[in-house]
Short mmCIF file of C-alpha atoms in Angstrom, two decimals:
data_model
loop_
_atom_site.label_atom_id
_atom_site.label_comp_id
_atom_site.label_asym_id
_atom_site.label_seq_id
_atom_site.Cartn_x
_atom_site.Cartn_y
_atom_site.Cartn_z
CA MET A 27 -37.23 48.14 79.21
CA LYS A 28 -38.73 44.60 79.90
CA PRO A 29 -38.72 42.19 76.95
CA ASN A 30 -42.55 42.03 76.86
CA SER A 31 -42.71 45.43 76.65
CA ILE A 32 -40.40 45.43 73.50
CA ILE A 33 -42.46 42.92 71.97
CA TYR A 34 -45.67 45.06 72.56
CA LEU A 35 -44.24 48.16 70.81
CA ILE A 36 -43.03 45.71 67.82
CA THR A 37 -46.88 44.60 67.30
CA GLY A 38 -47.53 47.71 67.88
CA PHE A 39 -45.43 48.90 65.29
CA VAL A 40 -45.66 45.94 62.72
CA LEU A 41 -49.89 46.98 63.13
CA CYS A 42 -49.28 50.52 62.06
CA LEU A 43 -47.49 49.47 58.81
CA PRO A 44 -50.67 48.81 56.69
CA ALA A 45 -51.92 51.83 57.60
CA VAL A 46 -48.76 53.41 56.33
CA CYS A 47 -48.53 51.41 53.31
CA TYR A 48 -51.77 51.94 52.36
CA ALA A 49 -51.74 55.63 51.93
CA GLN A 50 -50.23 55.24 48.16
CA LEU A 51 -50.94 52.91 45.41
CA GLU A 52 -48.21 49.84 45.07
CA ARG A 53 -46.75 50.31 41.66
CA GLU A 54 -47.20 47.31 39.55
CA ARG A 55 -46.20 46.83 35.72
CA VAL A 56 -48.68 45.26 33.12
CA VAL A 57 -46.36 44.83 30.91
CA THR A 58 -43.06 42.71 32.09
CA SER A 59 -42.24 41.21 28.89
CA THR A 60 -41.85 42.88 26.04
CA PRO A 61 -40.41 42.03 22.32
CA VAL A 62 -36.64 43.06 21.48
CA GLU A 63 -37.12 46.27 19.19
CA ASP A 64 -35.23 46.20 16.10
CA THR A 65 -33.29 43.51 15.47
CA PHE A 66 -33.12 44.76 12.19
CA TRP A 67 -34.51 48.28 11.30
CA ALA A 68 -36.72 47.18 8.60
CA THR A 69 -38.50 43.92 7.08
CA LYS A 70 -35.47 43.43 4.42
CA ASN A 71 -32.10 44.47 5.25
CA VAL A 72 -30.91 44.95 1.45
CA GLY A 73 -32.07 41.87 -0.26
CA ILE A 74 -33.09 39.71 2.24
CA SER A 75 -36.11 39.15 4.40
CA THR A 76 -35.38 39.71 8.22
CA THR A 77 -37.65 38.48 11.30
CA ILE A 78 -39.35 41.92 11.79
CA ASN A 79 -43.02 41.86 10.66
CA PRO A 80 -45.30 45.20 11.15
CA SER A 81 -47.20 45.20 14.15
CA GLY A 82 -51.25 43.89 13.87
CA ASN A 83 -53.15 46.69 11.46
CA ASP A 84 -50.19 48.32 10.03
CA LEU A 85 -49.11 48.65 6.56
CA HIS A 86 -45.39 48.39 5.85
CA SER A 87 -44.59 50.33 2.59
CA SER A 88 -41.16 50.08 0.70
CA VAL A 89 -39.73 51.12 -2.43
CA LEU A 90 -36.33 49.31 -3.07
CA HIS A 91 -34.13 50.94 -6.15
CA THR A 92 -30.81 49.42 -7.27
CA PHE A 93 -28.64 50.85 -10.08
CA GLY A 94 -25.97 49.53 -12.59
CA LEU A 95 -22.51 49.01 -11.35
CA VAL A 96 -20.72 51.57 -9.84
CA ASP A 97 -17.43 51.37 -12.41
CA GLY A 98 -19.39 53.19 -15.19
CA GLY A 99 -17.86 55.67 -13.61
CA ILE A 100 -18.50 59.40 -14.31
CA ASP A 101 -19.68 58.36 -18.37
CA ARG A 102 -22.51 56.16 -16.47
CA PHE A 103 -22.56 58.32 -13.28
CA PHE A 104 -21.61 55.67 -11.68
CA GLY A 105 -24.44 53.37 -12.43
CA LEU A 106 -27.35 55.58 -12.00
CA ASP A 107 -27.77 55.89 -16.14
CA ASP A 108 -28.28 52.28 -16.82
CA GLY A 109 -31.66 52.07 -15.36
CA ALA A 110 -32.99 50.99 -11.80
CA ASN A 111 -34.63 47.81 -11.22
CA THR A 112 -37.33 48.80 -8.52
CA ARG A 113 -39.62 47.25 -6.29
CA LEU A 114 -42.90 48.65 -4.37
CA GLY A 115 -44.20 46.55 -1.95
CA LEU A 116 -46.75 46.55 0.72
CA ILE A 117 -46.81 44.39 3.51
CA TYR A 118 -49.89 44.45 5.94
CA GLY A 119 -49.80 42.90 9.31
CA ILE A 120 -52.98 40.60 10.11
CA THR A 121 -51.28 40.45 13.60
CA ASP A 122 -48.34 41.39 15.31
CA ARG A 123 -46.94 37.86 14.31
CA VAL A 124 -48.27 37.38 10.79
CA SER A 125 -48.23 39.71 7.51
CA ILE A 126 -49.47 39.28 3.73
CA GLY A 127 -47.43 41.27 1.53
CA LEU A 128 -47.35 42.05 -2.24
CA GLY A 129 -44.79 43.16 -4.65
CA ARG A 130 -43.60 43.93 -8.23
CA MET A 131 -40.41 44.68 -9.69
CA THR A 132 -39.19 45.48 -12.85
CA PHE A 133 -36.91 42.76 -14.18
CA ARG A 134 -39.32 40.15 -15.74
CA LYS A 135 -42.26 42.51 -13.98
CA VAL A 136 -42.42 39.85 -11.36
CA VAL A 137 -45.08 40.21 -9.52
CA ASP A 138 -45.00 38.45 -5.86
CA VAL A 139 -47.00 37.74 -2.98
CA SER A 140 -45.65 36.52 0.16
CA THR A 141 -46.53 35.79 3.97
CA LYS A 142 -43.98 36.14 7.07
CA MET A 143 -45.03 34.67 10.51
CA ASN A 144 -42.99 34.97 13.82
CA LEU A 145 -42.65 31.61 15.44
CA LEU A 146 -40.66 33.21 18.57
CA ARG A 147 -39.41 36.64 19.19
CA GLN A 148 -36.58 37.46 21.56
CA THR A 149 -37.96 38.88 24.54
CA THR A 150 -36.59 41.86 26.85
CA ASP A 151 -36.06 39.79 30.01
CA GLY A 152 -34.47 36.86 27.89
CA SER A 153 -37.40 34.73 28.52
CA VAL A 154 -37.37 33.97 24.49
CA PRO A 155 -33.58 34.33 23.69
CA LEU A 156 -33.96 34.75 19.82
CA SER A 157 -36.54 35.20 17.33
CA ILE A 158 -37.86 32.87 14.38
CA ALA A 159 -39.61 33.70 11.79
CA LEU A 160 -40.70 31.73 8.65
CA LYS A 161 -41.57 33.32 5.14
CA GLY A 162 -43.40 31.99 2.00
CA ALA A 163 -43.84 33.76 -1.20
CA THR A 164 -44.46 32.81 -5.09
CA GLY A 165 -43.30 35.29 -8.07
CA ILE A 166 -45.33 35.41 -10.87
CA SER A 167 -43.45 36.79 -14.15
CA THR A 168 -46.16 39.13 -16.02
CA LEU A 169 -43.58 39.58 -19.54
CA SER A 170 -45.89 39.29 -22.36
CA GLY A 171 -45.17 37.87 -25.61
CA LEU A 172 -43.04 34.71 -24.42
CA GLY A 173 -45.11 32.38 -25.28
CA LEU A 174 -45.42 31.06 -21.92
CA GLU A 175 -48.43 28.83 -19.87
CA PHE A 176 -49.14 30.71 -16.24
CA SER A 177 -47.37 27.80 -14.60
CA ASP A 178 -44.36 28.77 -16.31
CA ARG A 179 -44.31 32.00 -14.86
CA LEU A 180 -44.44 30.58 -11.19
CA SER A 181 -41.12 30.70 -8.70
CA TYR A 182 -41.52 29.59 -5.18
CA PHE A 183 -39.57 30.90 -2.02
CA THR A 184 -39.59 29.60 1.36
CA SER A 185 -36.82 30.88 4.28
CA LEU A 186 -36.33 30.01 7.86
CA MET A 187 -35.40 33.15 9.68
CA ILE A 188 -33.32 33.15 12.83
CA ALA A 189 -31.83 36.50 14.57
CA LYS A 190 -30.60 37.37 17.38
CA LYS A 191 -29.77 41.29 19.02
CA PHE A 192 -26.75 41.74 21.35
CA ASN A 193 -26.73 45.32 22.99
CA GLY A 194 -27.32 46.90 19.67
CA PHE A 195 -25.50 44.05 17.64
CA SER A 196 -27.99 41.32 15.44
CA VAL A 197 -26.92 38.26 13.67
CA GLN A 198 -29.72 36.47 11.52
CA LEU A 199 -28.94 33.02 9.58
CA SER A 200 -31.53 32.20 6.86
CA PRO A 201 -31.36 29.19 5.02
CA MET A 202 -33.63 29.10 2.40
CA TYR A 203 -35.06 27.19 -0.75
CA SER A 204 -36.16 28.41 -4.41
CA HIS A 205 -37.93 26.76 -7.21
CA PHE A 206 -38.23 28.11 -10.48
CA ASN A 207 -41.36 25.97 -12.58
CA ARG A 208 -39.33 26.97 -15.83
CA THR A 209 -35.40 27.72 -16.63
CA LEU A 210 -34.13 27.90 -19.66
CA GLY A 211 -30.54 26.17 -20.81
CA GLN A 212 -28.54 24.88 -17.81
CA ALA A 213 -30.19 26.85 -14.90
CA GLN A 214 -31.08 24.80 -11.99
CA GLU A 215 -34.74 24.29 -10.58
CA ASP A 216 -34.31 24.40 -7.31
CA LEU A 217 -31.38 26.36 -5.87
CA LEU A 218 -30.32 26.38 -2.07
CA GLY A 219 -28.93 29.24 0.20
CA LEU A 220 -27.98 30.73 3.25
CA GLY A 221 -28.45 33.99 4.37
CA VAL A 222 -25.95 36.10 6.69
CA LEU A 223 -27.02 39.16 7.87
CA LEU A 224 -25.39 41.42 10.19
CA ASN A 225 -26.64 44.90 11.83
CA VAL A 226 -24.62 46.95 14.08
CA GLU A 227 -26.43 50.29 15.74
CA LEU A 228 -24.18 53.40 15.74
CA ASN A 229 -26.74 55.16 17.65
CA GLU A 230 -30.56 55.92 17.72
CA GLN A 231 -30.71 57.12 13.87
CA PHE A 232 -28.16 55.29 12.07
CA SER A 233 -26.95 51.68 11.88
CA LEU A 234 -24.65 49.98 9.50
CA SER A 235 -25.91 46.51 8.18
CA GLY A 236 -24.59 43.90 5.64
CA GLU A 237 -25.74 40.80 4.14
CA TYR A 238 -24.12 37.28 2.27
CA LEU A 239 -25.78 35.02 0.16
CA PRO A 240 -23.78 31.76 -0.52
CA VAL A 241 -25.51 29.22 -2.50
CA PHE A 242 -24.89 25.67 -2.02
CA GLY A 243 -25.06 22.89 -4.25
CA ASP A 244 -25.95 22.98 -7.53
CA ARG A 245 -25.99 26.38 -8.63
CA ASN A 246 -26.74 28.36 -12.05
CA PRO A 247 -24.01 28.56 -14.38
CA GLY A 248 -21.66 32.02 -14.17
CA THR A 249 -23.69 33.25 -10.62
CA GLU A 250 -21.28 34.49 -7.36
CA ASP A 251 -22.31 34.52 -4.13
CA ALA A 252 -24.52 38.05 -3.47
CA MET A 253 -23.34 40.53 -0.88
CA ALA A 254 -24.28 44.03 0.27
CA ILE A 255 -23.26 46.65 2.71
CA ALA A 256 -25.90 49.46 3.88
CA LEU A 257 -26.09 52.16 5.55
CA ASN A 258 -29.67 52.33 7.73
CA ILE A 259 -30.90 56.09 8.65
CA ASN A 260 -34.09 55.46 11.08
CA THR A 261 -35.48 59.18 10.74
CA GLY A 262 -38.45 58.68 13.03
CA GLY A 263 -41.20 58.02 10.40
CA HIS A 264 -38.82 56.33 7.47
CA VAL A 265 -36.34 54.34 7.37
CA PHE A 266 -34.00 54.55 4.72
CA GLN A 267 -31.13 51.97 3.54
CA ILE A 268 -28.25 53.07 1.10
CA PHE A 269 -26.30 50.58 0.27
CA PHE A 270 -23.64 49.07 -2.15
CA ALA A 271 -25.09 45.74 -3.41
CA SER A 272 -23.47 43.22 -5.88
CA SER A 273 -26.97 41.77 -7.32
CA GLN A 274 -29.35 44.13 -8.89
CA TRP A 275 -32.06 41.98 -8.13
CA HIS A 276 -34.29 42.37 -5.28
CA ASN A 277 -36.40 38.87 -4.31
CA GLU A 278 -34.37 36.33 -2.80
CA GLN A 279 -34.87 33.32 -5.13
CA PHE A 280 -34.11 35.78 -8.25
CA VAL A 281 -31.27 36.69 -6.44
CA MET A 282 -29.71 33.29 -6.02
CA ALA A 283 -30.80 32.43 -9.26
CA ASN A 284 -29.24 35.66 -11.38
CA ASN A 285 -26.87 37.73 -9.57
CA ARG A 286 -23.23 37.35 -11.77
CA ASP A 287 -21.21 40.05 -9.90
CA ARG A 288 -18.61 39.17 -7.47
CA PHE A 289 -18.95 42.05 -4.82
CA TRP A 290 -15.12 41.66 -3.04
CA GLU A 291 -13.70 42.04 -6.67
CA GLY A 292 -15.38 45.57 -6.94
CA ASP A 293 -18.52 44.47 -9.10
CA PHE A 294 -21.08 46.51 -6.84
CA ARG A 295 -23.90 48.88 -7.44
CA PHE A 296 -25.58 51.81 -5.58
CA GLY A 297 -29.16 51.03 -4.37
CA PHE A 298 -31.27 52.58 -1.83
CA ASN A 299 -34.48 51.26 -0.29
CA ILE A 300 -37.26 53.20 1.54
CA HIS A 301 -39.38 51.94 4.10
CA ARG A 302 -42.53 53.84 5.61
CA VAL A 303 -45.31 52.26 8.04
CA PHE A 304 -48.40 53.20 8.35
CA GLY A 305 -50.76 52.53 11.14
CA LEU A 306 -54.54 51.88 10.13
CA GLY A 307 -55.56 52.02 13.48
CA GLY A 308 -57.74 54.51 12.58
CA ARG A 309 -56.00 57.15 15.19
CA MET B 8 -45.95 48.48 84.38
CA ARG B 9 -46.62 45.05 82.17
CA PHE B 10 -50.36 45.54 82.29
CA ILE B 11 -50.05 49.46 81.76
CA MET B 12 -48.16 48.05 78.60
CA LYS B 13 -50.94 45.52 77.56
CA ILE B 14 -53.36 48.02 77.70
CA PHE B 15 -51.90 50.55 75.58
CA SER B 16 -50.88 48.24 72.86
CA VAL B 17 -54.59 46.79 72.73
CA SER B 18 -55.56 50.65 72.34
CA ILE B 19 -53.65 51.26 69.71
CA PHE B 20 -54.89 48.61 67.81
CA ILE B 21 -58.22 48.95 68.10
CA ALA B 22 -57.46 52.58 67.12
CA ILE B 23 -55.67 51.80 64.18
CA LEU B 24 -58.76 49.60 62.97
CA MET B 25 -60.92 51.61 63.82
CA PHE B 26 -58.97 54.62 61.79
CA SER B 27 -58.42 52.49 59.02
CA THR B 28 -62.19 51.64 58.53
CA THR B 29 -63.01 55.09 59.07
CA ALA B 30 -60.46 56.40 56.18
CA GLN B 31 -61.09 53.16 53.51
CA ALA B 32 -65.15 53.91 54.10
CA GLN B 33 -64.18 56.71 51.56
CA SER B 34 -61.77 55.25 49.57
CA TYR B 35 -62.18 54.66 45.52
CA ILE B 36 -60.16 52.90 43.64
CA THR B 37 -59.95 51.83 39.86
CA GLU B 38 -57.66 49.59 37.86
CA THR B 39 -59.30 50.52 34.62
CA GLY B 40 -59.26 54.00 33.93
CA ARG B 41 -58.77 55.11 30.52
CA VAL B 42 -55.60 57.68 29.38
CA SER B 43 -55.87 59.28 26.06
CA PHE B 44 -53.41 61.73 24.42
CA THR B 45 -52.78 63.90 21.62
CA SER B 46 -49.95 64.76 19.82
CA SER B 47 -49.47 66.91 16.52
CA VAL B 48 -47.43 67.52 13.95
CA PRO B 49 -47.41 69.73 10.75
CA LEU B 50 -50.39 68.39 9.03
CA HIS B 51 -51.27 65.60 11.30
CA SER B 52 -52.02 64.36 14.88
CA PHE B 53 -52.36 61.35 16.22
CA THR B 54 -54.09 60.23 19.45
CA GLY B 55 -52.42 57.68 21.99
CA ARG B 56 -54.71 55.32 24.73
CA SER B 57 -54.69 53.31 27.31
CA GLU B 58 -57.17 51.48 29.37
CA HIS B 59 -54.62 50.48 32.30
CA LEU B 60 -54.68 54.05 34.57
CA ASN B 61 -54.72 52.78 38.14
CA GLY B 62 -55.72 55.16 40.90
CA LEU B 63 -57.24 56.05 44.35
CA ILE B 64 -59.23 58.75 45.50
CA ASP B 65 -59.13 58.81 49.47
CA LEU B 66 -61.43 61.12 50.86
CA GLU B 67 -60.84 60.86 54.35
CA GLU B 68 -56.98 61.30 53.63
CA ASN B 69 -57.19 64.00 50.77
CA LEU B 70 -55.19 61.81 48.85
CA VAL B 71 -55.21 61.26 45.22
CA ASP B 72 -52.74 59.11 43.65
CA PHE B 73 -52.86 57.60 39.88
CA TYR B 74 -50.43 55.76 38.18
CA ILE B 75 -49.73 54.11 34.53
CA ASP B 76 -47.79 51.36 32.86
CA LEU B 77 -46.36 53.89 29.91
CA GLN B 78 -45.99 50.64 28.22
CA THR B 79 -49.96 50.15 27.67
CA LEU B 80 -50.12 53.10 25.51
CA ASP B 81 -51.28 52.28 22.18
CA THR B 82 -51.16 55.06 18.83
CA GLY B 83 -52.89 52.41 16.85
CA ASN B 84 -48.98 52.27 14.56
CA GLY B 85 -46.58 49.98 16.32
CA LYS B 86 -43.62 51.19 15.07
CA ARG B 87 -44.33 54.63 16.31
CA ASP B 88 -45.18 52.88 19.67
CA ARG B 89 -41.60 51.66 19.83
CA ASP B 90 -40.27 54.60 19.11
CA MET B 91 -42.60 56.64 22.04
CA TYR B 92 -41.40 54.07 24.75
CA ARG B 93 -37.67 54.60 23.49
CA THR B 94 -38.45 58.71 23.69
CA LEU B 95 -39.60 58.15 27.18
CA GLU B 96 -36.76 55.42 28.36
CA VAL B 97 -39.92 53.03 29.80
CA GLU B 98 -37.45 50.60 31.06
CA GLU B 99 -35.80 53.06 33.29
CA HIS B 100 -38.90 54.93 34.04
CA PRO B 101 -42.04 52.56 33.36
CA PHE B 102 -44.59 54.82 35.00
CA ALA B 103 -46.23 58.19 34.74
CA GLU B 104 -47.62 58.73 38.03
CA PHE B 105 -49.63 61.74 40.04
CA THR B 106 -49.83 62.19 43.59
CA GLY B 107 -51.48 64.96 45.62
CA SER B 108 -54.67 66.34 47.16
CA LEU B 109 -57.66 67.71 46.30
CA THR B 110 -57.27 71.63 46.71
CA SER B 111 -60.76 72.50 46.10
CA SER B 112 -63.71 71.78 48.31
CA TYR B 113 -65.74 68.84 47.34
CA ASP B 114 -69.26 67.53 48.64
CA PRO B 115 -69.40 63.83 48.68
CA GLU B 116 -72.94 63.66 49.55
CA SER B 117 -73.76 65.58 46.54
CA ALA B 118 -74.93 63.24 43.10
CA GLU B 119 -73.88 66.88 40.78
CA GLU B 120 -71.06 66.69 38.92
CA GLN B 121 -68.31 69.47 40.55
CA ASN B 122 -65.19 71.04 39.47
CA VAL B 123 -62.15 70.31 41.68
CA THR B 124 -58.76 71.14 41.57
CA VAL B 125 -55.82 68.61 42.42
CA THR B 126 -52.60 69.90 42.99
CA GLY B 127 -49.53 67.28 43.27
CA ASP B 128 -46.50 65.62 41.93
CA PHE B 129 -46.39 64.79 38.63
CA SER B 130 -43.72 62.48 37.07
CA ILE B 131 -42.51 61.17 33.82
CA HIS B 132 -39.14 59.91 32.25
CA GLY B 133 -37.57 60.62 35.81
CA VAL B 134 -38.72 64.03 36.32
CA THR B 135 -40.79 65.53 38.80
CA GLN B 136 -42.95 68.81 38.43
CA ASN B 137 -45.54 70.18 41.00
CA ILE B 138 -48.88 71.21 39.06
CA GLU B 139 -52.15 71.74 39.19
CA VAL B 140 -55.17 69.95 37.33
CA GLU B 141 -58.47 70.69 37.01
CA GLY B 142 -61.12 68.46 36.09
CA THR B 143 -64.89 67.18 37.66
CA LEU B 144 -65.89 64.51 40.19
CA GLN B 145 -69.42 62.76 40.24
CA LYS B 146 -70.97 60.57 42.66
CA THR B 147 -72.19 57.63 41.13
CA GLY B 148 -74.27 54.85 41.96
CA ALA B 149 -71.28 52.45 42.38
CA GLY B 150 -68.14 55.47 43.18
CA LEU B 151 -66.95 58.22 41.27
CA GLN B 152 -66.63 59.47 38.09
CA LEU B 153 -63.56 61.19 37.15
CA ASN B 154 -62.54 63.54 34.26
CA ALA B 155 -59.49 65.60 33.76
CA SER B 156 -57.12 67.01 31.47
CA TRP B 157 -53.89 69.22 31.11
CA ILE B 158 -51.48 70.38 28.85
CA LEU B 159 -47.89 68.53 29.23
CA ASN B 160 -44.93 70.17 27.96
CA MET B 161 -42.17 67.66 27.06
CA ALA B 162 -39.43 70.45 27.48
CA ASP B 163 -40.47 70.50 31.41
CA TYR B 164 -39.84 66.80 31.65
CA LYS B 165 -36.71 66.53 29.64
CA ILE B 166 -38.52 64.29 26.59
CA GLU B 167 -36.60 65.23 23.56
CA PRO B 168 -39.63 65.17 21.17
CA PRO B 169 -38.95 62.91 18.51
CA GLY B 170 -37.89 64.32 15.13
CA ILE B 171 -39.49 63.53 11.78
CA LEU B 172 -37.45 64.61 8.82
CA PHE B 173 -37.31 67.99 9.16
CA TYR B 174 -40.05 69.02 11.62
CA ARG B 175 -40.68 67.66 14.92
CA VAL B 176 -43.83 66.77 17.18
CA ASP B 177 -45.03 69.68 19.11
CA GLU B 178 -43.66 70.03 22.39
CA GLU B 179 -47.23 70.33 24.10
CA ILE B 180 -49.05 67.07 24.65
CA GLU B 181 -52.89 67.34 25.41
CA VAL B 182 -53.50 64.72 28.16
CA ARG B 183 -56.85 63.48 29.43
CA ILE B 184 -58.42 61.14 31.77
CA GLU B 185 -61.66 59.27 32.55
CA ALA B 186 -62.15 56.73 35.66
CA GLU B 187 -64.89 55.51 37.14
CA LEU B 188 -63.27 54.92 40.80
CA GLU B 189 -65.09 52.04 42.64
CA LEU B 190 -65.96 52.13 46.72
CA GLN B 191 -63.64 50.20 48.37
CA ASP B 192 -65.47 47.22 50.21
CA ASP B 193 -64.61 45.23 52.98
CA GLU B 194 -62.84 42.26 51.03
CA THR B 195 -60.59 45.12 49.78
CA ASN B 196 -59.73 46.65 52.90
CA GLU B 197 -58.32 43.61 54.89
CA THR B 198 -55.53 43.21 51.97
#
C-alpha cells in the first residue's frame, strides 16, 4: 500500500472517532476537592476543642461527664459516687466554616457562649495541607449568693487550632489564652497554654485519642498540666468518647486554671462524652 | 488507485458528517437533572438530593446514558453525608451511572406523556447490574421531560447499610430522577 493510501485511511479513521466517542457522555466529576474527613471525631476531643465544626445548618449536641478520681476504689465505685461535672452543649453551624455555641456546666454553674471559624480546611487533594480554626468563648458563672458583680463572673478564652491528618493519624496543636476578670488569692488572671491532641483511627468505628495541656508562664499555685486518653466510638448516629482524664473541668480556661491532678501519677477519673448531630435542613 | 482512494475517503467523510448530523438531531442532553432518594430507618426516614444529574437520550441511536457524581448528594446533614460518601466509597467509585436503551415504543412526534421502559447497566459502588426502569417521557417545547423511579437494593451492589446503634438503614432505597433534556443545538454538535 502506498504511503498516501495509508494517510487517507488514517484520516478516515480519525474522522470517525468523534462519532464513536459521542456514543456515551464523558464522565466528569463535579466535586474534585473535598475537606479531609474526621481529623478528630467530634468538636471536642475530651476537654479541648478540635478543628471540627458542624456543617452549615447542622445542630451539634453534646453531653460531657466527668466523675471523681478512680482511686476511690470500690467504696466510691471508682469515682462515680462522687458526683459528676456535666456540661450540656449545643453548636449550630451557620455555614460549613462558622459556628456558634452555647453550653452550661455544673461546676460554678458556668454558662458559656462561643464561636469557631475554620480559616483553612485540609483537602483530600493536598491543595490545602492542614486545617486551621479559631475559637473564642466567654464563660459566665451564674452561682448565686457570692455578691459578685456581673463583670466579676466573666472569663474569656481564645485558641488557634492547627491540625493535620495523615492516613488515619491526626495531630493538633492549640496555643490558647484565657483571662478571668476576677480571681481569688494568688490565682492568675491570665493563663497561656498549648493543647496537644492526637487521634489514631483503629477502624471506621473506633479510634484512640489523647490530649495534653501544659500551662506556660505564671500559673495558679498547685495546678498541674491536664492530660486525658479516650476511646472514641462512632455508631453512625452518635460519637461516644469514653475516657480517663486528670481534670474534672470541661471548658479549657477552667481546665488550665483549676486542674490539680497528675495523670501520670494515677490521679485520673472516668468520664464519657456523647455527641450527636441533627440536620436542620428539613429532610 | 490513488484517485479511487481519494474518492473513497471523501465519501466516508461526507457520510460521517451526514450520519452525525442525523443522529444528533434527535439527541437530548442535560447537566442539571435532579436525583432524589429516600432511605428509612425505624421511626425515621430521610431524603438525599442532587441537581447534578448528567444525561443523554439519543432517539436515533436508541441510547440512554445518565451519570451523577455521588459526592453531590446532600441529605441535609453533613455528618450523614460524609458517612454516606464513605459507605459508597466515592473516592474509588465516584459515579452512579446507567447506560441502556429504550425497550418500549416511543413516538417522538407526540406531545403526550408516554410511559416508557429502559433496560441497561446500572453501576454504583463498583458493581454493575442489568436493570429495567419504568418512567415517562414527554416532548416539551425545548426538549424532553423525563421522570422515572426504581427501587435500589443495596445488597445487590455490595453496599453495607450503615448501622445506627442496634438497627440498620433499610436495604431498599427508592430512587427518583427528573430531568428536562434539551435538544442539542448545532454548536454543541460540533464538539
